[in-house]
Short mmCIF file of C-alpha atoms in Angstrom, two decimals:
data_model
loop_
_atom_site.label_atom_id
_atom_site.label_comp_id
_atom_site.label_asym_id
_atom_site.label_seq_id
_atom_site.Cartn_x
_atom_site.Cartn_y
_atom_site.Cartn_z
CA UNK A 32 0.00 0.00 0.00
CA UNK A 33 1.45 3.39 -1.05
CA UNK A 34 0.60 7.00 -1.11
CA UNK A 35 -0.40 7.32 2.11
CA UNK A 36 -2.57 10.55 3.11
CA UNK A 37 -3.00 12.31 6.52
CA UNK A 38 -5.42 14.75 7.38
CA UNK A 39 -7.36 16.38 10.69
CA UNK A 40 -10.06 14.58 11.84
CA UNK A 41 -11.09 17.30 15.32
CA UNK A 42 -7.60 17.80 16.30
CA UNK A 43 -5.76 14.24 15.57
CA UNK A 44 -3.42 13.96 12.84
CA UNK A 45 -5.28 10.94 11.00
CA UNK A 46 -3.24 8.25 8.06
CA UNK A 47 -5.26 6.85 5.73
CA UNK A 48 -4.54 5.55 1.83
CA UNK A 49 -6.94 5.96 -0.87
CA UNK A 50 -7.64 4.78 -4.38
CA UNK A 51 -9.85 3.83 -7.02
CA UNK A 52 -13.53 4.92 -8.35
CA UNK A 53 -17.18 3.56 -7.84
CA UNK A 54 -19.16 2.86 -4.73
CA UNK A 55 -17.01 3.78 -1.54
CA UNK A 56 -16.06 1.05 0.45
CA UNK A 57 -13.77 2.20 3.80
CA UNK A 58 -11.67 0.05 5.42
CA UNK A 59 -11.72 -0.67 9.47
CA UNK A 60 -8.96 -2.58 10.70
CA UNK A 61 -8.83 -4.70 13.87
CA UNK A 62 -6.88 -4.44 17.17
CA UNK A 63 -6.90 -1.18 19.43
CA UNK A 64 -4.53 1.35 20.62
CA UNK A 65 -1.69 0.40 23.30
CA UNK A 66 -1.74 -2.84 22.48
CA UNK A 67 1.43 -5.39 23.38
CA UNK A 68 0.35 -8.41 21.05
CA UNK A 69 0.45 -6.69 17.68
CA UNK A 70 0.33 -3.37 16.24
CA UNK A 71 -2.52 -3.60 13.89
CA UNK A 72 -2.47 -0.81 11.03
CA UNK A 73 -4.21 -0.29 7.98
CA UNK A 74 -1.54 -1.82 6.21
CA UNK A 75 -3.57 -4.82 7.53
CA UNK A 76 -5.46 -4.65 4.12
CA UNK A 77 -2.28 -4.40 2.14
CA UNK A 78 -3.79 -8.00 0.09
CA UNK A 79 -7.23 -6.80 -0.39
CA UNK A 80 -6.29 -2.67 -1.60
CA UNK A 81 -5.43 -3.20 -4.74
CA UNK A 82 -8.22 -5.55 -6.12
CA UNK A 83 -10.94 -3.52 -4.07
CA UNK A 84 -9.74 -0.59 -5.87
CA UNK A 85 -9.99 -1.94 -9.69
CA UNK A 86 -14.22 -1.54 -8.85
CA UNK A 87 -14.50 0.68 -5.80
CA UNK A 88 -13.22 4.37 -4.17
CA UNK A 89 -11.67 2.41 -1.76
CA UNK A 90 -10.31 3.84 1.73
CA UNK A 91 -8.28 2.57 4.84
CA UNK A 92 -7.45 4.13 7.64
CA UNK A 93 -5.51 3.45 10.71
CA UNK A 94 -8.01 4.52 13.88
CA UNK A 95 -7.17 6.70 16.27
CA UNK A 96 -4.14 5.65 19.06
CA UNK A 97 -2.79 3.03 16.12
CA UNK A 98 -0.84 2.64 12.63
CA UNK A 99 0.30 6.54 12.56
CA UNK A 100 -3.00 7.76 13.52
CA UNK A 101 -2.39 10.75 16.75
CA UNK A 102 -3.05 9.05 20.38
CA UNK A 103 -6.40 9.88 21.91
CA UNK A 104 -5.47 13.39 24.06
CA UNK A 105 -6.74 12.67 27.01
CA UNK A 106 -6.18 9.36 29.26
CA UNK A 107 -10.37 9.42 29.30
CA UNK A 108 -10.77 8.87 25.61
CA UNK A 109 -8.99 5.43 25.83
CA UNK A 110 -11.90 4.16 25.11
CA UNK A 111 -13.89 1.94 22.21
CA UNK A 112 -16.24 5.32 22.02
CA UNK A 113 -13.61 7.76 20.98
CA UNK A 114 -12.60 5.21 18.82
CA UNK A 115 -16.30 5.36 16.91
CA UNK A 116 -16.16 9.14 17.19
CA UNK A 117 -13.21 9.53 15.56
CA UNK A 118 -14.45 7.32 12.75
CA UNK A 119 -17.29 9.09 12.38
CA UNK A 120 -14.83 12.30 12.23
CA UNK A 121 -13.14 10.86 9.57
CA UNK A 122 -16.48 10.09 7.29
CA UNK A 123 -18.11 13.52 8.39
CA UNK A 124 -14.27 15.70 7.07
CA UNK A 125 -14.40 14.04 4.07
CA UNK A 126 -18.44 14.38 3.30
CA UNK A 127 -18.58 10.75 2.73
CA UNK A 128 -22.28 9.17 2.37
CA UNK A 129 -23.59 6.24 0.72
CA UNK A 130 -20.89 3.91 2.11
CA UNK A 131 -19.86 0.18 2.47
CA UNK A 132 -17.86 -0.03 5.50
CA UNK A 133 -15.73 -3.29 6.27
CA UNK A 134 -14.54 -4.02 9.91
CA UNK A 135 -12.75 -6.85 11.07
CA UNK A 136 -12.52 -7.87 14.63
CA UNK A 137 -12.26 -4.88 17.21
CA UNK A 138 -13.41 -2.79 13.31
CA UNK A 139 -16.20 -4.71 13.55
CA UNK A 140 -17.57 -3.53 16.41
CA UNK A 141 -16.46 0.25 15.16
CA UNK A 142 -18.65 -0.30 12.09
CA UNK A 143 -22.09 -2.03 14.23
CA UNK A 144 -21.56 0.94 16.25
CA UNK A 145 -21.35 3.33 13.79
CA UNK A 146 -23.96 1.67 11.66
CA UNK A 147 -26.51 2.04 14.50
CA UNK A 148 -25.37 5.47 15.39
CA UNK A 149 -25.34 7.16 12.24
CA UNK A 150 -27.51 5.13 9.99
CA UNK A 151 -27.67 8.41 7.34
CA UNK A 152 -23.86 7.54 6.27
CA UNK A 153 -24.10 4.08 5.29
CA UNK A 154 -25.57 1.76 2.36
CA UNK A 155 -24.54 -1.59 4.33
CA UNK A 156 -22.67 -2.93 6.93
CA UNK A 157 -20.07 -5.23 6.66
CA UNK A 158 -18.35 -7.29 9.43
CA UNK A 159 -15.58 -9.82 9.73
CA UNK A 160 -14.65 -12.26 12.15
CA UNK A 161 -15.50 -9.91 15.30
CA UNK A 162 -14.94 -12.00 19.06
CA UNK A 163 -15.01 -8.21 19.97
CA UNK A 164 -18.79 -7.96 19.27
CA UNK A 165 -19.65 -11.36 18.86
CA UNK A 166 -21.53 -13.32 22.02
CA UNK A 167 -19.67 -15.07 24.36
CA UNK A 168 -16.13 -15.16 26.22
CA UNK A 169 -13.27 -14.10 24.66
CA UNK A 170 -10.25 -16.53 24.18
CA UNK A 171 -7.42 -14.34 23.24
CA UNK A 172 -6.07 -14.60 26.87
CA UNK A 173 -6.02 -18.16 26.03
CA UNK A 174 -4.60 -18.58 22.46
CA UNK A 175 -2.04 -15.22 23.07
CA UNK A 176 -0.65 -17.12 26.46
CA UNK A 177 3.04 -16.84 26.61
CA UNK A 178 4.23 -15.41 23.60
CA UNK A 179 7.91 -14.70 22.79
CA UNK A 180 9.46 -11.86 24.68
CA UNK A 181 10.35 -8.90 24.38
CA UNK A 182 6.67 -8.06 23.30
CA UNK A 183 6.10 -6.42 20.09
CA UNK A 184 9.55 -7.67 18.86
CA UNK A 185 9.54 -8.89 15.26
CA UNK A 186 9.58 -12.74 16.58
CA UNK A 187 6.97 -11.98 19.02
CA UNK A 188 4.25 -9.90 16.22
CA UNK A 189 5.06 -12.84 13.88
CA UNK A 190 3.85 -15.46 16.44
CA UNK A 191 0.69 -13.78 17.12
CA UNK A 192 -0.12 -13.44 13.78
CA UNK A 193 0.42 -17.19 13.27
CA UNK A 194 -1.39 -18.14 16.40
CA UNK A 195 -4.23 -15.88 14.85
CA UNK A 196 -3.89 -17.84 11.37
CA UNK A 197 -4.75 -20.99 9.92
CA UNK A 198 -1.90 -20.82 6.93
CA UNK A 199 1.41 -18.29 7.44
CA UNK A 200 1.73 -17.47 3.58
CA UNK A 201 -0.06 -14.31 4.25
CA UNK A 202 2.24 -13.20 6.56
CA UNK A 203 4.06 -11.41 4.07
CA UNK A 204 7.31 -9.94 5.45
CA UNK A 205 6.22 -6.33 4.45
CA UNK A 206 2.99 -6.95 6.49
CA UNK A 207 5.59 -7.58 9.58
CA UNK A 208 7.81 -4.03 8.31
CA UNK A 209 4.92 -2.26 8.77
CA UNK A 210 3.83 -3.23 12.13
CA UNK A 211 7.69 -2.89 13.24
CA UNK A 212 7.34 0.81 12.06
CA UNK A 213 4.30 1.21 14.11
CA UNK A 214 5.24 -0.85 17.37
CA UNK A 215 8.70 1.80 17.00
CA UNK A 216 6.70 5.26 16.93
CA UNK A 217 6.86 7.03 20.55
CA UNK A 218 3.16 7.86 20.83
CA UNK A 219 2.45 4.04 20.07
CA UNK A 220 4.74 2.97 22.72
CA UNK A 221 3.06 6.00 25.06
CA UNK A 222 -0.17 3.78 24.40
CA UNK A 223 1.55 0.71 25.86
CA UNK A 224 2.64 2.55 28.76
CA UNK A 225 -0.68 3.48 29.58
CA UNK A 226 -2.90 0.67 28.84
CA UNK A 227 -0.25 -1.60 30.34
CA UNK A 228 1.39 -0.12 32.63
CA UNK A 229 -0.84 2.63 34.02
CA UNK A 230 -3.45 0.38 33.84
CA UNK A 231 -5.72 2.03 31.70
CA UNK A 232 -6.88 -1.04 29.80
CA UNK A 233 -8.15 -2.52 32.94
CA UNK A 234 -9.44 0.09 34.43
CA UNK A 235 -10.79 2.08 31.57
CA UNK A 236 -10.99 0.25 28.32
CA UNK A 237 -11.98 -3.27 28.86
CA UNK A 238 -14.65 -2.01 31.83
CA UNK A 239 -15.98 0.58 29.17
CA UNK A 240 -16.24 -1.73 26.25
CA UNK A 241 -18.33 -5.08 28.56
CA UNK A 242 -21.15 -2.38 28.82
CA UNK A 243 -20.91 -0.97 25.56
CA UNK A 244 -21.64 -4.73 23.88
CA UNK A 245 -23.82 -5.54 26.15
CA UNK A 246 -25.55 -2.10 24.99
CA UNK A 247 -24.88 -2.48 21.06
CA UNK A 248 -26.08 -6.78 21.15
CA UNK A 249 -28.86 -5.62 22.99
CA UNK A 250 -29.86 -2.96 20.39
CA UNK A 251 -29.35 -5.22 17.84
CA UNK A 252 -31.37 -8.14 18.95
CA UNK A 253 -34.46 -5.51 19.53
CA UNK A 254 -34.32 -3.26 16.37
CA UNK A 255 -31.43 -5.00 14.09
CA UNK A 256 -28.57 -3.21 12.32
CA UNK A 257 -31.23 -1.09 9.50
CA UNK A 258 -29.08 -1.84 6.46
CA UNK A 259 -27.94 -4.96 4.47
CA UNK A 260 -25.76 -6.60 6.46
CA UNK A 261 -23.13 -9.42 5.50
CA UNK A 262 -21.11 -11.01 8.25
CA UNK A 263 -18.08 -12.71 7.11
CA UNK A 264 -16.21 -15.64 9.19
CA UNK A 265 -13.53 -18.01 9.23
CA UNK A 266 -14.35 -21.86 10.15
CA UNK A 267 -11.12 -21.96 11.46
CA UNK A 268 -10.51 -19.05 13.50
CA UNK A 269 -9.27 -19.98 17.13
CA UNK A 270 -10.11 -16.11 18.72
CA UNK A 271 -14.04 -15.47 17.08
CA UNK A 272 -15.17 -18.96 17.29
CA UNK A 273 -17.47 -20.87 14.54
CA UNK A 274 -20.00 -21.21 17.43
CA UNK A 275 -19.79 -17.14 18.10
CA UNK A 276 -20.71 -16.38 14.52
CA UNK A 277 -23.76 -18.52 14.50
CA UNK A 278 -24.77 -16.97 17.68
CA UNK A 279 -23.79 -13.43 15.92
CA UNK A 280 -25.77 -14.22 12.58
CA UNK A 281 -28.95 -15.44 14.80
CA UNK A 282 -28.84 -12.14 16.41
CA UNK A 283 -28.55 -9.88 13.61
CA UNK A 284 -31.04 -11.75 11.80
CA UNK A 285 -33.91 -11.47 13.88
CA UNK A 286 -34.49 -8.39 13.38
CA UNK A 287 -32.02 -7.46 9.97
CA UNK A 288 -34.27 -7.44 7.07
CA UNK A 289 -31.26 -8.52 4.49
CA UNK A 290 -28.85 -10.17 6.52
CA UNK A 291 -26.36 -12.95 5.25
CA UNK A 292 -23.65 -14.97 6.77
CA UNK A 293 -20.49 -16.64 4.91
CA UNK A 294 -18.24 -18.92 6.01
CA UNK A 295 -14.55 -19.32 4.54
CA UNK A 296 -12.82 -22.78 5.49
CA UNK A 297 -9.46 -23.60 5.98
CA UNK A 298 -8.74 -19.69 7.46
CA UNK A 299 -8.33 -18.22 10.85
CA UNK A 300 -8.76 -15.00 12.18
CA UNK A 301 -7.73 -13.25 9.26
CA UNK A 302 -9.60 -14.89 6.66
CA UNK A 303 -9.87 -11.29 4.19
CA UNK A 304 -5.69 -12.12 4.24
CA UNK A 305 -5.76 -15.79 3.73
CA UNK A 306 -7.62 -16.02 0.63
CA UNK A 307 -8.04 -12.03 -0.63
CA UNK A 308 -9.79 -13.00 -3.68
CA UNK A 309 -12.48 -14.85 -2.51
CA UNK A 310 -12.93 -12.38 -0.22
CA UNK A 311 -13.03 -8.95 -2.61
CA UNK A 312 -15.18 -11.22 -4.96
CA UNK A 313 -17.71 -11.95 -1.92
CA UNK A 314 -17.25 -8.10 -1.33
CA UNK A 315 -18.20 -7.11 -4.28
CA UNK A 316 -21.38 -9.23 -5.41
CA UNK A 317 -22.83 -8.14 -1.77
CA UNK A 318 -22.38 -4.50 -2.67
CA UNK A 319 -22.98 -4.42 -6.37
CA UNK A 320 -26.19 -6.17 -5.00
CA UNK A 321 -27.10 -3.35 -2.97
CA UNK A 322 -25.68 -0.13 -5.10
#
C-alpha cells in the first residue's frame, strides 16, 4: 500500500490511503490502541487494496491511538467510544455518504456501532470475524498465552499473527515491516505505557467496552442493524469462534431485514488475508447487489 494521506479529523493527525472509483467502500482494521500483542495498522489490508480498488473508491485508515494515527489526548478517551467518534470524524471531514464499510474484529464492532449510530452515512454494513462484538467469552487470553518476549519484537508480532492464522503465507514480510514501524513510533509505545502499565486497559478500556456490547447486542437483537448486512467468518478461527458467529448471525437476523452470513474454510482470524480474492469477490457481489 502506497501514497499514504494524513489529514485532521477534530484535532488528531489521522493516516489513511486511498484509491480507485465507484461505490465507496472504507476500510476498518482490527486491534486497538496500546496494544502489546500486535500493532494492527491499515496496512492490515495491504492483500485486499489493490483488487478492491480496480471496482470501488476504496479507503483505509488506521483509527485513532494506532498505525500513525495521533493518540487519543486525554487518558479518558482510551476508550472503544472515541474510537467510533473519531471514525465518524473521519467520514463527516471528508463528506462521505452512501458507504460500504468493512470491519474486522475490534473494526467490527467500530462499524455495528457506527452503523446504529449514524444510519444516514451508510448503504450496508459489513463485518468480519468480530470476538469483539460477537456473544460469548473471549479466548485471546487463552490462544495469546506466553508469547515470545520482548513483546512487540519482530519474533513476538510474527507469532501472534500465526497463532491468529490458519496458513502463514499471508504473513508477508512487508505486512511484519509495517507493524515494526508502528510498534517503533513514541506515541504508540506512550499507548503501551498506559494501557499496560498505568493500567488504563483494565481500568478504563476493557470495563468501558463489557457495557458498551452488552448495549450495542442488545440494540441489535431488539431493532437489528437497518441496512444490508453481511457477516463474514472463518471456520477456522481460534479467537471469534465458529460457534460465536452462529450466535452473531442469529442475532442480527432477527431483526435485519437482508442479513447474510459466509463462512470461509481452511482460514483463521484473518480470513480477508488468507484467501483475498475470494474475499473482494464476496465483497463485491454483496455491494454491487445493494448499489
Amino acid at each position: 500500500m502506497t501514497g499514504e494521506k494524513y489529514m485532521d479529523v477534530d484535532g488528531i493527525k489521522t493516516r489513511y490511503f486511498e484509491k480507485g472509483g465507484g461505490p465507496v467502500v472504507v476500510l476498518f482494521h482490527g486491534g486497538n490502541f496500546g496494544s502489546h500483542d500486535a500493532a494492527d495498522c491499515a496496512d492490515d489490508w495491504s492483500l485486499n487494496f489493490a483488487g478492491l480498488a480496480e471496482r470501488f473508491h476504496v479507503f483505509a485508515v488506521d483509527k485513532i491511538g494506532q498505525g500513525f494515527t495521533d493518540n487519543p489526548k486525554r487518558d479518558e478517551d482510551y476508550t472503544m467510544a472515541a474510537v467510533v467518534q473519531h471514525a465518524y470524524g473521519f467520514l463527516k471531514t471528508l463528506g462521505l455518504r452512501n458507504v460500504h464499510p468493512v470491519g474486522h474484529s475490534r473494526g467490527a464492532y467500530l462499524v455495528a456501532r457506527l452503523t446504529l449510530e449514524h444510519p444516514e452515512l451508510f448503504k450496508t454494513c459489513i463485518l468480519v470475524d468480530t470476538n469483539t462484538l460477537a456473544p460469548g467469552i473471549s479466548k485471546n487470553e487463552t490462544v495469546m498465552a506466553n508469547p515470545p518476549l520482548p513483546r512487540l519484537s519482530r519474533e513476538s508480532q510474527r507469532w501472534v499473527l500465526q497463532r491468529y492464522s490458519f496458513g502463514y503465507e499471508h504473513i508477508t514480510e512487508k505486512w511484519v515491516d509495517a507493524m515494526m514501524r508502528v510498534a517503533a513510533l513514541p506515541k504508540y509505545q506512550e499507548a503501551v505505557r498506559k494501557m499496560e502499565e498505568a493500567g488504563l486497559g483494565m481500568t478504563r478500556f476493557l470495563p468501558h467496552l463489557a457495557r458498551q456490547k452488552d448495549e450495542t447486542l442488545g440494540i441489535i437483537r431488539d431493532r437489528g442493524l437497518g441496512k444490508p448486512t453481511l457477516l463474514a467468518w472463518s471456520y477456522n478461527d481460534p479467537t471469534a469462534t465458529i460457534d460465536q458467529g452462529y450466535a452473531l448471525f442469529e442475532l442480527i437476523s432477527q431483526n435485519t431485514h437482508d442479513s447474510r452470513m459466509y463462512i470461509s474454510s481452511r482460514a483463521g482470524h484473518f480470513s480477508y488475508r488468507e484467501h483475498p480474492a475470494e474475499f473482494n469477490e464476496m465483497l463485491r457481489s454483496f455491494i454491487e447487489r445493494n448499489e
